[in-house]
CSV table of C-alpha atoms and ligand atoms in Angstrom, one decimal:
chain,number,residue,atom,x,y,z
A,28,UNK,CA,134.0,82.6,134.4
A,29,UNK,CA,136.0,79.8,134.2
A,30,UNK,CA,136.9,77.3,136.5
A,31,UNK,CA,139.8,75.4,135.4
A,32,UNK,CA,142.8,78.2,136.3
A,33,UNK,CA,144.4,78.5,139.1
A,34,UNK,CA,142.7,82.0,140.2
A,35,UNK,CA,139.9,82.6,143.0
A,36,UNK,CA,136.4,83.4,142.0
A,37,UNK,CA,134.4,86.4,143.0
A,38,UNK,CA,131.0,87.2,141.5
A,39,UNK,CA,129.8,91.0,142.8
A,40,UNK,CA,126.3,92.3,142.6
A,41,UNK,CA,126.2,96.1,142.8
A,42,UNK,CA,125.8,99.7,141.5
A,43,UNK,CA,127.5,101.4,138.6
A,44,UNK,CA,128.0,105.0,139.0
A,45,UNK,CA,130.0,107.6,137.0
A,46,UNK,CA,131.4,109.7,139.6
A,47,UNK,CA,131.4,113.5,139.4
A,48,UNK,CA,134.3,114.5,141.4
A,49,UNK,CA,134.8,118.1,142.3
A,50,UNK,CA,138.1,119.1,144.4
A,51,UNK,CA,138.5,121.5,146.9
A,52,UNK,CA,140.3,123.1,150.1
A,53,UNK,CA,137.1,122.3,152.0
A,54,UNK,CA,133.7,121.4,152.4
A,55,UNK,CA,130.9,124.1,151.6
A,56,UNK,CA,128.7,124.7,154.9
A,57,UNK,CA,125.3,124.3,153.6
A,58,UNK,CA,124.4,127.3,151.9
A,59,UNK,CA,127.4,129.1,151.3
A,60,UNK,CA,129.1,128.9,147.9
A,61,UNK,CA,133.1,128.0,147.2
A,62,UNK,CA,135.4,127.5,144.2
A,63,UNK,CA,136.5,124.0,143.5
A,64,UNK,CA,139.7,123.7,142.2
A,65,UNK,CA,138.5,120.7,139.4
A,66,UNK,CA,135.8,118.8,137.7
A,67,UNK,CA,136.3,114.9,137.1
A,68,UNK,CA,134.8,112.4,135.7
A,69,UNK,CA,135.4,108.8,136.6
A,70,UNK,CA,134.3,105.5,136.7
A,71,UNK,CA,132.8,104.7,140.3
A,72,UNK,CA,129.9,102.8,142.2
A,73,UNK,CA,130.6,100.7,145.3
A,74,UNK,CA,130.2,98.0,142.8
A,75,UNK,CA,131.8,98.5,140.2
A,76,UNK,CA,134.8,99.3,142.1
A,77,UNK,CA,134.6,96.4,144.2
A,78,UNK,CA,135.1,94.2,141.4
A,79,UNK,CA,137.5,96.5,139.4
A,80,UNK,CA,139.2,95.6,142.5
A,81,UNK,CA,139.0,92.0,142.6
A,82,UNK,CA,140.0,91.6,139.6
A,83,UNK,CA,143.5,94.1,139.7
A,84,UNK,CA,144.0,92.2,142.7
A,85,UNK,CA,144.3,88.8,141.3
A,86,UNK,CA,140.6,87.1,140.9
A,87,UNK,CA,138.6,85.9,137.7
A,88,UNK,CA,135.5,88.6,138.4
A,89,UNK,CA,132.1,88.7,137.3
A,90,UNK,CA,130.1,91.7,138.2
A,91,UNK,CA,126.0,91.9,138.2
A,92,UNK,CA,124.3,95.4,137.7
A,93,UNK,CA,122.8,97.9,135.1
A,94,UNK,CA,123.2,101.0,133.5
A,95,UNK,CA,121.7,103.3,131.3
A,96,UNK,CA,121.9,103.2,127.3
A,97,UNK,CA,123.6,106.6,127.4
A,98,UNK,CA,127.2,108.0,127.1
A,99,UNK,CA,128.0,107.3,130.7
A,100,UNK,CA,126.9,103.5,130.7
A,101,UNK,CA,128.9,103.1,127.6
A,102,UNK,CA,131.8,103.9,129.2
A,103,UNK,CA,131.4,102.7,132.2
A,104,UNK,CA,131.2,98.7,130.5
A,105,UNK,CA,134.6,99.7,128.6
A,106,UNK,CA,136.1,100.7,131.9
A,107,UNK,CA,135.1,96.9,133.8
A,108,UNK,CA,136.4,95.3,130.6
A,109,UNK,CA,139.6,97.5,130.6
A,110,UNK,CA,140.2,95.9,134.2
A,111,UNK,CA,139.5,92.3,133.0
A,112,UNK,CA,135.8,92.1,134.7
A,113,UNK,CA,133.4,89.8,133.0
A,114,UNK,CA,130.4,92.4,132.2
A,115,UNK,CA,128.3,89.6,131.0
A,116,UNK,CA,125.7,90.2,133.5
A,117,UNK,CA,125.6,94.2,133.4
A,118,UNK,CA,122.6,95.4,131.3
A,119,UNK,CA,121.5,98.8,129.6
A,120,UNK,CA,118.0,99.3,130.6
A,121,UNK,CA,116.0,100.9,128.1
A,122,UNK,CA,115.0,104.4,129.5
A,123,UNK,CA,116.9,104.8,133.4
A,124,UNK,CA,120.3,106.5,132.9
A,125,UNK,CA,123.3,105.7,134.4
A,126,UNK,CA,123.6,106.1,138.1
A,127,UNK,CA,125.7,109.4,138.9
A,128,UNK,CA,127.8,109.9,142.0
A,129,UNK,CA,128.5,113.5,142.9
A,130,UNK,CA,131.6,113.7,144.8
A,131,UNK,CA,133.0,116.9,147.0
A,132,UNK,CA,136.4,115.8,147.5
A,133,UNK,CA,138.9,117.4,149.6
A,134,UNK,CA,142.5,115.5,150.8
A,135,UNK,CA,141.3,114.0,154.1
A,136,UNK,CA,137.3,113.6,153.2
A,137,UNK,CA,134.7,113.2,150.9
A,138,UNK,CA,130.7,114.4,150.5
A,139,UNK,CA,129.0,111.6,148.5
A,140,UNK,CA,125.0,112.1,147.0
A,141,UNK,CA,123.8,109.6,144.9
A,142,UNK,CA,121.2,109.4,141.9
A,143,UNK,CA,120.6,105.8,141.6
A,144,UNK,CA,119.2,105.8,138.1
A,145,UNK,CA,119.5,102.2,136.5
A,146,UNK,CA,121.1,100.7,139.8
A,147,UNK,CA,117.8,101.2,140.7
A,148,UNK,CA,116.6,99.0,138.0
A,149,UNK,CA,119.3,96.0,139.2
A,150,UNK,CA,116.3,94.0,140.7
A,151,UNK,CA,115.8,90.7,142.0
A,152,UNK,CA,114.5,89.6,138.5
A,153,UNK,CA,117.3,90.8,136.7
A,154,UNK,CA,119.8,88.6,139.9
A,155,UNK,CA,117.7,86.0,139.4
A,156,UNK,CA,118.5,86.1,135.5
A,157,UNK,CA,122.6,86.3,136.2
A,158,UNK,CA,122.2,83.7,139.0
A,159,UNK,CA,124.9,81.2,136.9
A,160,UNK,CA,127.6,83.9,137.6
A,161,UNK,CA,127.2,83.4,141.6
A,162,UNK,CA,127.0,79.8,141.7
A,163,UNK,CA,130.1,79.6,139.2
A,164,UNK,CA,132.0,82.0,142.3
A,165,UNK,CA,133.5,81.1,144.8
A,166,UNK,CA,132.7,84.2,147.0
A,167,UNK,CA,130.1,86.7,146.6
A,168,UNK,CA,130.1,90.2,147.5
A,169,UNK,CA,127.5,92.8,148.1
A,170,UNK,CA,126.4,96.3,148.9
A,171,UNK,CA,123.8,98.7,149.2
A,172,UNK,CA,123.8,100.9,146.5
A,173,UNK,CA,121.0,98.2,144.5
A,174,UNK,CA,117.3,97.6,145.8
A,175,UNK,CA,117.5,95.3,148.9
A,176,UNK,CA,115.5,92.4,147.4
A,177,UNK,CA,118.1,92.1,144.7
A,178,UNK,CA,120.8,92.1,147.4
A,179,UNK,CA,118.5,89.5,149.6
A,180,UNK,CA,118.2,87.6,146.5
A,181,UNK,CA,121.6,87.3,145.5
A,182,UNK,CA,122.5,86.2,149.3
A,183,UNK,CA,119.6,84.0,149.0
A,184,UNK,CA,121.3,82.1,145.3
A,185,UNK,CA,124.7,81.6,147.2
A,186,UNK,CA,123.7,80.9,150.2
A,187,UNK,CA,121.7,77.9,148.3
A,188,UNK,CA,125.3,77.4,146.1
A,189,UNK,CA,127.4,76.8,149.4
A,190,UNK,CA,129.2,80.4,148.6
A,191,UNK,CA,130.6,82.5,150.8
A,192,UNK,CA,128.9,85.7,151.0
A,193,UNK,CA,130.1,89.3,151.8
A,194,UNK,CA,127.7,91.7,152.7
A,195,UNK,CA,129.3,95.6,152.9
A,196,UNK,CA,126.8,97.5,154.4
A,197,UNK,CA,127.4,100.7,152.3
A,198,UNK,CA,125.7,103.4,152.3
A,199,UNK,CA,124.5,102.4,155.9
A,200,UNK,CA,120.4,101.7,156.2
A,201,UNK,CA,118.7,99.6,158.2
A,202,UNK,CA,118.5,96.1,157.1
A,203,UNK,CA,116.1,93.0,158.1
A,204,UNK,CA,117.4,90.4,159.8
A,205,UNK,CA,117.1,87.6,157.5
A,206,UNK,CA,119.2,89.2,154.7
A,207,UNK,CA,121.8,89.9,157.5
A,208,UNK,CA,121.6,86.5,158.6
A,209,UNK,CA,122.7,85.7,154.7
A,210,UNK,CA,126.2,87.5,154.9
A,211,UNK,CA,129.0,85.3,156.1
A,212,UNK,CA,131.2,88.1,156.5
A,213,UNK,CA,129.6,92.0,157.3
A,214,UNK,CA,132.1,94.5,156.6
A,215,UNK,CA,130.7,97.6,157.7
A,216,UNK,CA,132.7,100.4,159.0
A,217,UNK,CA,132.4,102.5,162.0
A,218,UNK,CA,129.7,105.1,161.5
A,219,UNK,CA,128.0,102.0,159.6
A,220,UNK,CA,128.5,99.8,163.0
A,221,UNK,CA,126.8,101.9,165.0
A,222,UNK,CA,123.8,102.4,162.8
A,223,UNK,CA,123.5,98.7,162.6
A,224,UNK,CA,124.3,97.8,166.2
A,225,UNK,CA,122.6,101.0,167.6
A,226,UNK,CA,126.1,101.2,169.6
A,227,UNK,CA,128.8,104.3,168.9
A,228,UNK,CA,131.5,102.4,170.6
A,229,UNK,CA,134.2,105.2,172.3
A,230,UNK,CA,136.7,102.7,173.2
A,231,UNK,CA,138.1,99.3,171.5
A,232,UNK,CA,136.3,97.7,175.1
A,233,UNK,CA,132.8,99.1,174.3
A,234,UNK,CA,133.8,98.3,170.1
A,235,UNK,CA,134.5,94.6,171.2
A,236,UNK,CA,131.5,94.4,173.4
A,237,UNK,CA,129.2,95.9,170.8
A,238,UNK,CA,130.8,93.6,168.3
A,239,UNK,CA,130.2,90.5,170.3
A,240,UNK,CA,126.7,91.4,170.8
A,241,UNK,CA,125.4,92.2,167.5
A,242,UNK,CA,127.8,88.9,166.2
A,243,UNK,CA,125.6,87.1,168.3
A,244,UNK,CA,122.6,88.7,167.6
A,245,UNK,CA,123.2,88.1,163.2
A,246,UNK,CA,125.0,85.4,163.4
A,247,UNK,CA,127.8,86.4,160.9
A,248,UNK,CA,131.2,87.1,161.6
A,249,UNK,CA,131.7,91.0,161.7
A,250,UNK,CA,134.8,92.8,160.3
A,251,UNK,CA,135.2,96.4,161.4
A,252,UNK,CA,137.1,98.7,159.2
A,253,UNK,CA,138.3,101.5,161.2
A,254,UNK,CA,140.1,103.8,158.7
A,255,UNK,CA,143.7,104.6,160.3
A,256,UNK,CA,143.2,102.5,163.1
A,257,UNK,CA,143.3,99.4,160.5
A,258,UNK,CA,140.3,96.8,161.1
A,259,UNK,CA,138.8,94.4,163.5
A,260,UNK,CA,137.0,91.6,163.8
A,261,UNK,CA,136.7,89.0,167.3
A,262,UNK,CA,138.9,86.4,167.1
A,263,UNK,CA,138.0,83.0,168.5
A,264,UNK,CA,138.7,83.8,171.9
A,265,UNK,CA,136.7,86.7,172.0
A,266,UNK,CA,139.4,89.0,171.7
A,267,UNK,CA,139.4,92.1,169.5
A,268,UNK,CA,141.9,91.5,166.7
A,269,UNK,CA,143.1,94.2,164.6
A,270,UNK,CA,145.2,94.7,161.3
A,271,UNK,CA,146.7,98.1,161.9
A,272,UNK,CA,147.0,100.4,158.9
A,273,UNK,CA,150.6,102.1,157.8
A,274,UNK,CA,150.8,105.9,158.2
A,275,UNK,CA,150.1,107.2,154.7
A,276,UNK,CA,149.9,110.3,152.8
A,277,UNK,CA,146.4,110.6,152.0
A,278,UNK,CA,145.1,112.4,148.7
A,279,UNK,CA,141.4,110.4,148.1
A,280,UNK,CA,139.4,108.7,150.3
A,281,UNK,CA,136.8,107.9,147.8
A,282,UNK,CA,136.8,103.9,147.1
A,283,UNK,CA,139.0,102.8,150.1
A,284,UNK,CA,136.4,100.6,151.6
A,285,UNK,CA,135.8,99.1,148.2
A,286,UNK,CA,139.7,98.4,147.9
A,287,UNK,CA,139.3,96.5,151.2
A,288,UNK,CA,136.5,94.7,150.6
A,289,UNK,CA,137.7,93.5,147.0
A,290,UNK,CA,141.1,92.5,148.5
A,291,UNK,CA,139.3,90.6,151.6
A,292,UNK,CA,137.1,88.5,149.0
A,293,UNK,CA,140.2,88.1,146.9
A,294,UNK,CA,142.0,86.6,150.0
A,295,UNK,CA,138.4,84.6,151.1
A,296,UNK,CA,138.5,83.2,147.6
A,297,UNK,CA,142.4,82.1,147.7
A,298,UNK,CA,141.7,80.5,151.0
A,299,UNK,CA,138.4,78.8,149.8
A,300,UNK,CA,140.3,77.4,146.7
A,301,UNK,CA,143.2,75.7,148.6
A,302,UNK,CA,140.6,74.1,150.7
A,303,UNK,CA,138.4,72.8,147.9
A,304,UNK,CA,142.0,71.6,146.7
A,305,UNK,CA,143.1,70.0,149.5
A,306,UNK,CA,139.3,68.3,149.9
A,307,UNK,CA,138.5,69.8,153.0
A,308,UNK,CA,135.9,72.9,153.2
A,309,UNK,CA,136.6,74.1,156.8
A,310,UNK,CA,136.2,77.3,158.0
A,311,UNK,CA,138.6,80.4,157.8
A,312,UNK,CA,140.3,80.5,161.1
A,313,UNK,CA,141.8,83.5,163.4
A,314,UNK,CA,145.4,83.5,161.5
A,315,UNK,CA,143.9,83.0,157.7
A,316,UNK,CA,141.4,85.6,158.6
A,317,UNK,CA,144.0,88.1,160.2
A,318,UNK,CA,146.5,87.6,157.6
A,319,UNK,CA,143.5,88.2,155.1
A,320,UNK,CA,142.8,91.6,156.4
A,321,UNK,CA,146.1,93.0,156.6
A,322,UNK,CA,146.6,92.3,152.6
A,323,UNK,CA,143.2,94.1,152.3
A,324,UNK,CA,144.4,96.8,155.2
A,325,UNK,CA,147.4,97.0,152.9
A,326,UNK,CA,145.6,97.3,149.7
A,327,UNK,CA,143.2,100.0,150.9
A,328,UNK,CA,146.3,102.1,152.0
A,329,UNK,CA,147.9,102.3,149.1
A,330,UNK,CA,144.2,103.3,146.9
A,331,UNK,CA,144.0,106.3,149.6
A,332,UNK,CA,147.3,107.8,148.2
A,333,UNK,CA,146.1,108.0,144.9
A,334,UNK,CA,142.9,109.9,143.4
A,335,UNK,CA,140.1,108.1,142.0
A,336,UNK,CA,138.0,105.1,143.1
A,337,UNK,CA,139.1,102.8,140.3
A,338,UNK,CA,142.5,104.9,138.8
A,339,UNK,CA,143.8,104.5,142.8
A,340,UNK,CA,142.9,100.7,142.7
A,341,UNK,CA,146.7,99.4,143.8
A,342,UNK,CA,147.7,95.6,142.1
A,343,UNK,CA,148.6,92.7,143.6
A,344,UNK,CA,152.1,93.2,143.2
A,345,UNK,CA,152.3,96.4,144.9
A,346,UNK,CA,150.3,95.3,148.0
A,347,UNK,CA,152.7,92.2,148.3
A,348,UNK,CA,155.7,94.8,147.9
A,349,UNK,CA,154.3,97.2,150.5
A,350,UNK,CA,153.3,94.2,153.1
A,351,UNK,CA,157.0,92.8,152.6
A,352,UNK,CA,158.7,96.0,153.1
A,353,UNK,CA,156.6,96.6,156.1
A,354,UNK,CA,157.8,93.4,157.6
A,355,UNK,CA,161.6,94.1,156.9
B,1,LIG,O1,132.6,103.9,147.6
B,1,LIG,C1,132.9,105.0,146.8
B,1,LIG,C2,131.8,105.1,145.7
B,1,LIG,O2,130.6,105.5,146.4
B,1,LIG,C3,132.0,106.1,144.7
B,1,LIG,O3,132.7,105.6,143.6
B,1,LIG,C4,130.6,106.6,144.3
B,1,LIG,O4,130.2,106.2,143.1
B,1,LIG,C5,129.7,106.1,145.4
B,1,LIG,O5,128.9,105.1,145.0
């Protein structure tokens, strides 16, 4: 990565997964057998597409992880480099294959299993061995769809580095406290806050409360996303502040947290690097943070109207064009 241009830095440790999409008019109840109307096959993992992401959206990216030597991981590195992501620090491990996503998609949901294969193998050795790319970042961002101690471990490296770290806690599990206590920024969403609070907050009062509580509890500052109802996070006052989403037409669900949380980092890393520029390294305040969200609110709204993790990943241009227009 260099760091002599003018663009923000985001390193992202995660999963690769090819996805196998199949589309239909609704879920299958278990047991019972439908027709789908198609078979797809595209590049996915929460990873992978996080930092496809970053990188349409405007930052210098480098991405951690592994696949297999197979078909699948072949194409899966061609697909980061087609969207300009540095895949110095994605392996092929010898033997695991490719990680595989199978996907039941219909227009307002999605049924997600997962076969880890080499993501499995993206351990805290292999972190450790790609831990220039982190400190080189100015923001790092993880998920779950790795081994925990490589996600602790690449907290641990830029935490050490003085890098601001983004932990999306996705697919939900429980997680210890001290790699929680690594993540500036959580970015879980509802059904993922509740399984990490213990809380299933009914109304914004008992989400704000719960937020507050577990905020305290962590110590990191927690960002809701909240599907059509935008995202939150407590402002300084204690207040529940929210970047509402625009009423879309919704084809694909699949990847819209990754959109947000690649446009977020894209916006952390943009505020970071005026800061560093200006000599000051403050924190990000109520209005940055607000302003931050509703470009990654925005971004994640326009990847829902396409199909396709990574094919619906929206550029820069177009979430500036779709924030303006919303203001006029
Ligand atoms: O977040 C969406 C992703 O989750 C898919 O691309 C799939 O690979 C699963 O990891």
């Amino acid at each position: 990565m260099s760091q002599h241009n003018q663009n923000p830095r985001v390193a992202v440790a995660g999963s690769l997964n090819m996805d196998l999409v199949i589309s239909m008019e609704r879920m299958p109840e278990a047991g019972e057998t439908i027709s789908g109307s198609a078979l797809h096959t595209l590049p996915g993992g929460k990873g992978a597409n996080q930092a496809a992401g970053c990188a349409r959206m405007g930052a210098d990216t480098a991405m951690i992880g592994r696949v297999g030597k197979d078909a699948f991981g072949g194409q899966l590195l061609e697909q980061m480099r087609r969207m300009g992501v540095n895949d110095a620090g994605i392996g092929e491990h010898r033997s695991a294959p490719t990680g595989i996503a199978s996907i039941y998609h219909t227009k307002e949901d999605n049924c997600i299993v997962i076969v880890a294969g080499a993501n499995g193998e993206c351990d805290a050795d292999w972190i450790e061995s790609n831990r220039a790319a982190i400190e080189e970042a100015q923001v790092l961002l993880v998920q779950l769809e790795i081994p925990l101690p490589a996600v602790q471990r690449a907290l641990e490296i830029a935490r050490a580095a003085g890098i601001v770290t983004v932990l999306n806690p996705a697919p939900a599990r429980e997680l210890p406290q001290e790699l929680l206590e690594l993540a500036d920024y959580i970015t879980p969403n509802e059904t993922e806050f509740a399984a990490l609070s213990g809380v299933s907050a009914e109304t914004e009062a008992e989400l704000s409360d719960a937020m507050a509580a577990w905020q305290a509890k962590v110590g990191s500052r927690v960002i809701v996303t909240r599907g059509s109802a935008g995202s939150s996070f407590l402002g300084e006052d204690g207040g529940l502040l929210t970047a509402s989403a625009p009423k879309v037409e919704v084809v694909d669900t699949t990847g819209a947290g990754d959109t947000l949380n690649a446009a977020l980092c894209v916006k952390l890393g943009e505020l970071i690097q005026k800061q560093q520029a200006g000599g000051e390294a403050g924190s990000v305040g109520d209005a940055e943070l607000l302003d931050a969200l509703r470009f990654a609110v925005q971004a994640a709204s326009l990847a829902v109207t396409r199909f396709g993790a990574q094919d619906g990943l929206p550029s820069r241009e177009e979430v500036e064009a779709a924030l303006a227009a919303s203001a006029g």
